[in-house]
Coordinates of C-alpha atoms and ligand atoms in Angstrom, one line a residue:
M285 CA -20.1 -8.9 -4.0
K286 CA -16.6 -10.4 -4.2
I287 CA -15.2 -11.6 -0.9
I288 CA -11.6 -10.5 -0.6
D289 CA -10.0 -13.6 0.8
G290 CA -7.2 -12.4 3.1
K291 CA -6.4 -15.9 4.3
A292 CA -5.7 -17.3 0.8
C293 CA -3.7 -14.2 -0.1
A294 CA -1.6 -14.4 3.1
Q295 CA -1.0 -18.1 2.5
Q296 CA 0.5 -17.4 -1.0
I297 CA 2.8 -14.8 0.5
K298 CA 3.9 -17.2 3.3
N299 CA 4.5 -19.9 0.8
Q300 CA 6.8 -17.6 -1.2
I301 CA 8.7 -16.6 2.0
A302 CA 9.1 -20.3 3.0
K303 CA 10.6 -21.0 -0.4
E304 CA 13.1 -18.2 -0.1
V305 CA 14.1 -19.2 3.4
E306 CA 14.6 -22.8 2.1
K307 CA 17.0 -21.4 -0.6
I308 CA 18.9 -19.4 2.0
N309 CA 19.2 -22.5 4.2
A310 CA 20.2 -24.7 1.2
I311 CA 23.2 -22.4 0.4
G312 CA 24.4 -22.8 4.0
F313 CA 23.6 -19.3 5.3
R314 CA 22.0 -18.7 8.7
V315 CA 18.2 -18.2 8.3
P316 CA 16.5 -14.9 9.2
K317 CA 15.8 -14.3 12.9
M318 CA 13.2 -12.3 14.7
A319 CA 13.0 -11.4 18.4
I320 CA 9.6 -10.8 20.0
M321 CA 9.2 -9.0 23.4
L322 CA 6.0 -9.1 25.5
V323 CA 5.5 -7.3 28.8
G324 CA 2.6 -8.6 30.9
D325 CA 0.1 -11.3 30.3
R326 CA -2.9 -9.8 28.5
A327 CA -4.7 -12.8 27.0
D328 CA -5.0 -11.2 23.5
S329 CA -1.3 -10.1 23.5
V330 CA -0.1 -13.6 24.6
S331 CA -2.2 -15.1 21.8
Y332 CA -0.8 -12.7 19.1
V333 CA 2.8 -13.3 20.3
R334 CA 2.3 -17.1 20.1
S335 CA 0.8 -16.9 16.7
K336 CA 3.7 -14.7 15.4
E337 CA 6.3 -17.0 16.9
K338 CA 4.6 -20.1 15.4
T339 CA 4.2 -18.6 12.0
C340 CA 7.8 -17.4 11.9
K341 CA 9.1 -20.9 12.8
S342 CA 6.7 -22.6 10.4
L343 CA 8.3 -20.6 7.5
G344 CA 11.8 -21.9 8.5
M345 CA 12.9 -18.7 10.2
D346 CA 14.3 -18.4 13.8
C347 CA 12.4 -16.6 16.6
D348 CA 13.3 -15.8 20.2
T349 CA 10.5 -14.7 22.5
Y350 CA 11.2 -12.8 25.7
I351 CA 8.3 -12.5 28.2
F352 CA 8.6 -10.0 31.1
P353 CA 6.2 -9.7 34.1
E354 CA 3.9 -6.6 34.0
N355 CA 5.9 -4.8 36.8
T356 CA 9.3 -5.1 35.0
P357 CA 11.2 -1.8 35.1
E358 CA 11.3 -0.1 31.7
Q359 CA 15.1 0.0 31.8
E360 CA 15.3 -3.8 31.9
V361 CA 13.4 -4.0 28.6
M362 CA 15.5 -1.2 27.1
D363 CA 18.7 -3.1 28.1
L364 CA 17.5 -6.2 26.2
I365 CA 16.6 -4.0 23.2
S366 CA 20.1 -2.6 23.3
R367 CA 21.6 -6.1 23.3
L368 CA 19.4 -7.2 20.4
N369 CA 20.3 -4.0 18.4
Q370 CA 23.9 -5.1 18.6
D371 CA 23.3 -8.8 18.0
C372 CA 24.2 -9.3 14.3
N373 CA 22.3 -12.6 14.3
V374 CA 19.0 -10.8 15.0
D375 CA 17.5 -9.2 11.8
A376 CA 14.2 -7.8 13.2
M377 CA 12.4 -7.3 16.5
L378 CA 9.1 -6.2 17.8
I379 CA 7.6 -5.4 21.2
Q380 CA 3.9 -6.4 21.5
L381 CA 1.6 -3.4 22.0
P382 CA -0.1 -2.1 24.1
L383 CA 2.7 -1.8 26.7
P384 CA 1.7 -1.4 30.4
A385 CA 0.5 2.1 31.3
H386 CA 3.7 2.9 33.3
Y387 CA 5.8 2.5 30.1
D388 CA 6.7 5.3 27.7
S389 CA 5.8 3.4 24.5
A390 CA 7.3 6.0 22.1
K391 CA 10.7 5.9 24.0
I392 CA 10.7 2.1 23.9
L393 CA 9.8 1.9 20.2
D394 CA 12.4 4.5 19.3
S395 CA 15.1 2.6 21.2
I396 CA 14.9 -0.2 18.6
D397 CA 17.4 0.2 15.8
Y398 CA 15.1 1.4 13.0
R399 CA 16.7 -1.1 10.6
K400 CA 15.5 -3.9 12.8
D401 CA 12.0 -2.4 13.5
A402 CA 9.8 -5.2 12.2
D403 CA 6.5 -3.2 12.9
G404 CA 7.7 0.0 11.2
L405 CA 6.7 2.1 14.2
H406 CA 10.1 3.8 14.9
L407 CA 10.1 7.6 14.5
M408 CA 12.6 7.2 11.6
N409 CA 10.4 4.7 9.8
V410 CA 7.2 6.9 10.4
G411 CA 9.1 9.8 8.9
L412 CA 10.4 7.9 5.9
L413 CA 6.9 6.6 5.2
H414 CA 5.6 10.2 5.2
L415 CA 8.4 11.2 2.8
G416 CA 7.3 8.5 0.5
E417 CA 10.6 6.6 1.0
P418 CA 9.6 3.8 3.4
Y419 CA 12.4 1.6 4.8
V420 CA 9.9 -0.8 6.4
M421 CA 6.1 -0.4 6.3
P422 CA 3.8 -1.1 9.3
C423 CA 2.2 -4.5 8.8
T424 CA -1.5 -3.8 8.7
P425 CA -1.4 -0.9 6.3
K426 CA 1.1 -2.8 4.1
G427 CA -1.4 -5.8 4.2
I428 CA -4.3 -3.6 3.2
M429 CA -2.4 -2.2 0.2
S430 CA -1.3 -5.7 -0.8
L431 CA -4.9 -7.0 -0.6
L432 CA -6.1 -4.2 -2.9
E433 CA -3.3 -4.8 -5.4
T434 CA -3.7 -8.6 -5.5
N435 CA -7.4 -8.2 -6.0
G436 CA -6.9 -5.9 -8.9
I437 CA -8.4 -2.9 -7.1
E438 CA -7.0 0.3 -8.6
V439 CA -6.8 3.1 -6.1
A440 CA -5.4 5.9 -8.2
G441 CA -8.0 8.6 -8.8
K442 CA -10.4 6.9 -6.4
H443 CA -12.0 8.6 -3.3
A444 CA -10.8 6.5 -0.4
V445 CA -12.3 7.1 3.1
V446 CA -10.2 5.9 6.0
I447 CA -12.0 5.7 9.4
G448 CA -9.5 5.8 12.3
R449 CA -6.3 7.8 12.6
S450 CA -4.1 5.6 14.8
Q451 CA -0.3 5.5 14.2
L452 CA -0.7 1.7 13.8
V453 CA -3.4 1.5 11.2
G454 CA -5.4 4.6 10.0
E455 CA -2.8 7.2 9.6
P456 CA -0.2 5.2 7.7
T457 CA -2.9 3.6 5.6
A458 CA -4.0 7.1 4.5
Q459 CA -0.4 8.0 3.7
L460 CA 0.1 4.9 1.5
L461 CA -3.2 5.6 -0.3
I462 CA -2.1 9.2 -1.0
R463 CA 1.2 7.9 -2.4
Q464 CA -0.8 5.6 -4.7
N465 CA -2.7 8.7 -6.0
A466 CA -6.0 8.1 -4.2
T467 CA -8.0 11.1 -3.0
V468 CA -8.1 10.4 0.8
T469 CA -10.5 11.6 3.5
L470 CA -9.3 10.6 7.0
C471 CA -12.2 10.4 9.5
H472 CA -12.0 9.9 13.3
S473 CA -14.1 10.0 16.4
H474 CA -14.6 13.8 16.0
T475 CA -15.9 13.5 12.4
N476 CA -19.4 14.9 12.0
N477 CA -21.9 13.2 9.6
L478 CA -19.6 10.2 8.9
S479 CA -22.2 8.4 6.7
Q480 CA -22.5 11.5 4.4
I481 CA -18.8 11.1 3.8
T482 CA -18.8 7.3 3.3
R483 CA -21.7 7.6 0.8
I484 CA -19.5 9.4 -1.7
A485 CA -16.5 7.0 -1.3
D486 CA -15.3 4.4 -3.8
I487 CA -13.3 2.6 -1.1
V488 CA -14.0 2.7 2.6
I489 CA -11.4 1.4 5.1
T490 CA -12.7 1.1 8.6
A491 CA -10.3 0.8 11.6
A492 CA -12.3 2.3 14.4
G493 CA -12.9 -0.7 16.7
S494 CA -16.6 0.2 16.9
P495 CA -19.1 -2.5 15.9
N496 CA -22.2 -1.5 13.8
L497 CA -20.4 1.7 12.8
L498 CA -22.1 1.8 9.3
K499 CA -25.0 0.1 7.5
A500 CA -25.2 -1.1 3.9
E501 CA -27.1 2.1 2.9
D502 CA -24.1 4.2 4.1
F503 CA -22.1 3.1 1.1
K504 CA -22.3 4.1 -2.5
E505 CA -23.6 1.3 -4.9
G506 CA -20.6 -0.8 -5.9
A507 CA -18.2 0.6 -3.3
I508 CA -15.4 -1.5 -1.8
L509 CA -15.1 -2.2 2.0
I510 CA -11.9 -3.0 3.7
D511 CA -12.9 -3.8 7.3
V512 CA -9.8 -3.8 9.5
A513 CA -11.5 -3.9 12.9
I514 CA -11.5 -6.9 15.2
N515 CA -14.3 -6.5 17.7
R516 CA -15.0 -9.2 20.2
T517 CA -18.7 -9.3 20.7
D518 CA -21.1 -11.8 22.3
D519 CA -21.7 -13.2 18.8
G520 CA -18.0 -13.7 18.1
L521 CA -15.5 -11.7 16.1
E522 CA -17.0 -8.8 14.0
G523 CA -15.7 -5.9 12.0
D524 CA -16.8 -2.3 12.3
V525 CA -19.3 -3.1 9.5
Y526 CA -18.9 -6.7 8.4
S527 CA -20.7 -9.4 10.5
P528 CA -23.0 -12.4 9.8
R529 CA -25.9 -10.0 10.5
T530 CA -24.9 -7.4 7.9
R531 CA -23.4 -9.7 5.2
E532 CA -26.6 -10.1 3.2
A533 CA -27.4 -6.4 3.0
L534 CA -23.7 -5.6 2.1
E535 CA -23.9 -8.2 -0.7
Q536 CA -26.6 -6.2 -2.3
R537 CA -24.7 -2.9 -2.1
L538 CA -21.0 -3.5 -2.4
S539 CA -18.8 -4.8 -5.2
A540 CA -16.2 -6.3 -2.8
A541 CA -15.5 -6.6 0.9
T542 CA -13.0 -8.2 3.3
P543 CA -14.7 -10.6 5.8
V544 CA -13.9 -10.5 9.5
P545 CA -12.3 -12.8 10.4
G546 CA -10.3 -13.9 7.4
G547 CA -9.7 -10.5 5.7
V548 CA -7.0 -8.1 6.9
G549 CA -6.0 -10.1 10.0
P550 CA -4.1 -12.9 8.2
M551 CA -2.4 -10.3 6.0
T552 CA -1.0 -8.5 9.0
I553 CA 1.0 -11.5 10.1
A554 CA 2.1 -12.3 6.6
M555 CA 3.5 -8.8 6.1
L556 CA 5.3 -9.1 9.4
M557 CA 7.1 -12.2 8.1
Q558 CA 7.8 -10.4 4.8
N559 CA 9.4 -7.5 6.8
V560 CA 11.6 -9.9 8.7
L561 CA 12.8 -11.6 5.5
D562 CA 13.3 -8.2 3.7
M563 CA 15.4 -6.8 6.6
Y564 CA 17.5 -9.9 6.5
K565 CA 18.0 -9.6 2.7
I566 CA 18.9 -5.9 3.0
K567 CA 21.6 -6.8 5.5
N568 CA 23.0 -9.7 3.5
K569 CA 22.4 -8.3 0.0
K570 CA 26.1 -8.5 -1.0
S571 CA 26.1 -12.3 -0.4
L572 CA 22.6 -13.2 -1.8
D573 CA 21.9 -13.2 -5.5
F574 CA 18.1 -13.5 -5.3
Ligands
NAD891 P1 -7.2 2.9 18.1 O1 -8.1 2.7 19.2 O2 -5.8 3.2 18.3 O3 -7.8 3.9 17.0 C1 -9.1 3.9 16.7 C2 -9.4 5.1 15.8 O4 -10.7 5.1 15.4 C3 -9.2 6.5 16.5 O5 -8.4 7.3 15.6 C4 -10.6 7.0 16.7 O6 -10.6 8.4 16.5 C5 -11.4 6.3 15.6 N1 -12.7 6.1 16.0 C6 -13.2 5.4 17.1 N2 -14.5 5.4 17.1 C7 -14.9 6.0 16.0 C8 -16.2 6.3 15.5 N3 -17.3 6.0 16.1 N4 -16.3 7.1 14.3 C9 -15.2 7.4 13.7 N5 -13.9 7.2 14.1 C10 -13.8 6.5 15.3 O7 -7.3 1.5 17.3 P2 -6.3 0.8 16.2 O8 -5.1 0.2 16.9 O9 -6.1 1.7 15.1 O10 -7.2 -0.4 15.8 C11 -8.5 -0.2 15.2 C12 -9.2 -1.5 15.0 O11 -8.5 -2.3 14.1 C13 -9.4 -2.3 16.2 O12 -10.6 -3.0 16.1 C14 -8.3 -3.3 16.2 O13 -8.6 -4.5 16.9 C15 -8.2 -3.5 14.7 N6 -6.8 -4.0 14.2 C16 -6.8 -5.0 13.4 C17 -5.6 -5.4 12.9 C18 -5.7 -6.6 11.9 O14 -4.6 -7.2 11.7 N7 -6.8 -6.9 11.3 C19 -4.4 -4.8 13.2 C20 -4.5 -3.7 14.1 C21 -5.7 -3.3 14.6

């Protein structure tokens, strides 16, 4: 079984971004800038935000982070988004999810100018993706497609089973696979006989957030597993399928798999950085000749 090394693949993408930013800097232009907003102090969200900010700066790009207490009125955050929308020095922004329960997440996401929507979650970007004309792609699905491509995994004509139908991961991943001519089955928590479906799949993409979801025998011989999930268990981080316990049995059954950690996770952040640079380049395309 080939281990699909997301960390190495993400590093290559980040190196390329850093080179492009260096060129931008060398010709005397301002570098790309992202704004990150966080409401509340959930430990996992704080850690994701810190990691995005650190990566952005390590690639030579600018990043401003705004942290609001949990009880901040929604309007205060909307006012900041409105200012950032108008700030021509800000190329891209994101608000860390999940938002507190008293927030209307869709309203907040849709108040971001869709041309600065680094996560690709604005209604307009969701619509464009469904039409097959994406302006910006959500980072995790984009990272999954990039991993498949870089590792020479052809999806056209294959039966791909996606488990999970969230707007963040499952649904847009299914859309991207359809556009690349895969035959896609989208499964979710109401799917009956899940393992009967995965047993006839060439590629299985799991994004359920449910450890021990499937066993090695629930896959066809030679199938490919992309395990998106990050489950925090007593034994550490595990995927929906991939864990130190299951690795040996998976090795006998599959032709390739992403590990957890070190598979899709690093690609998500690399794709976010790519989105920031791409948005900057679209805005400045008249002045840049690369
Ligand atoms: P979500 O809770 O919004 O969606 C989960 C989906 O899985 C739902 O559609 C649900 O119907 C389905 N599901 C749940 N249990 C199931 C089961 N037993 N059988 C079949 N379907 C089931 O979660 P999300 O935001 O899409 O995230 C999914 C997982 O991916 C989580 O573990 C999350 O931590 C991880 N994630 C990883 C990355 C990354 O960069 N690697 C990025 C985003 C999310």
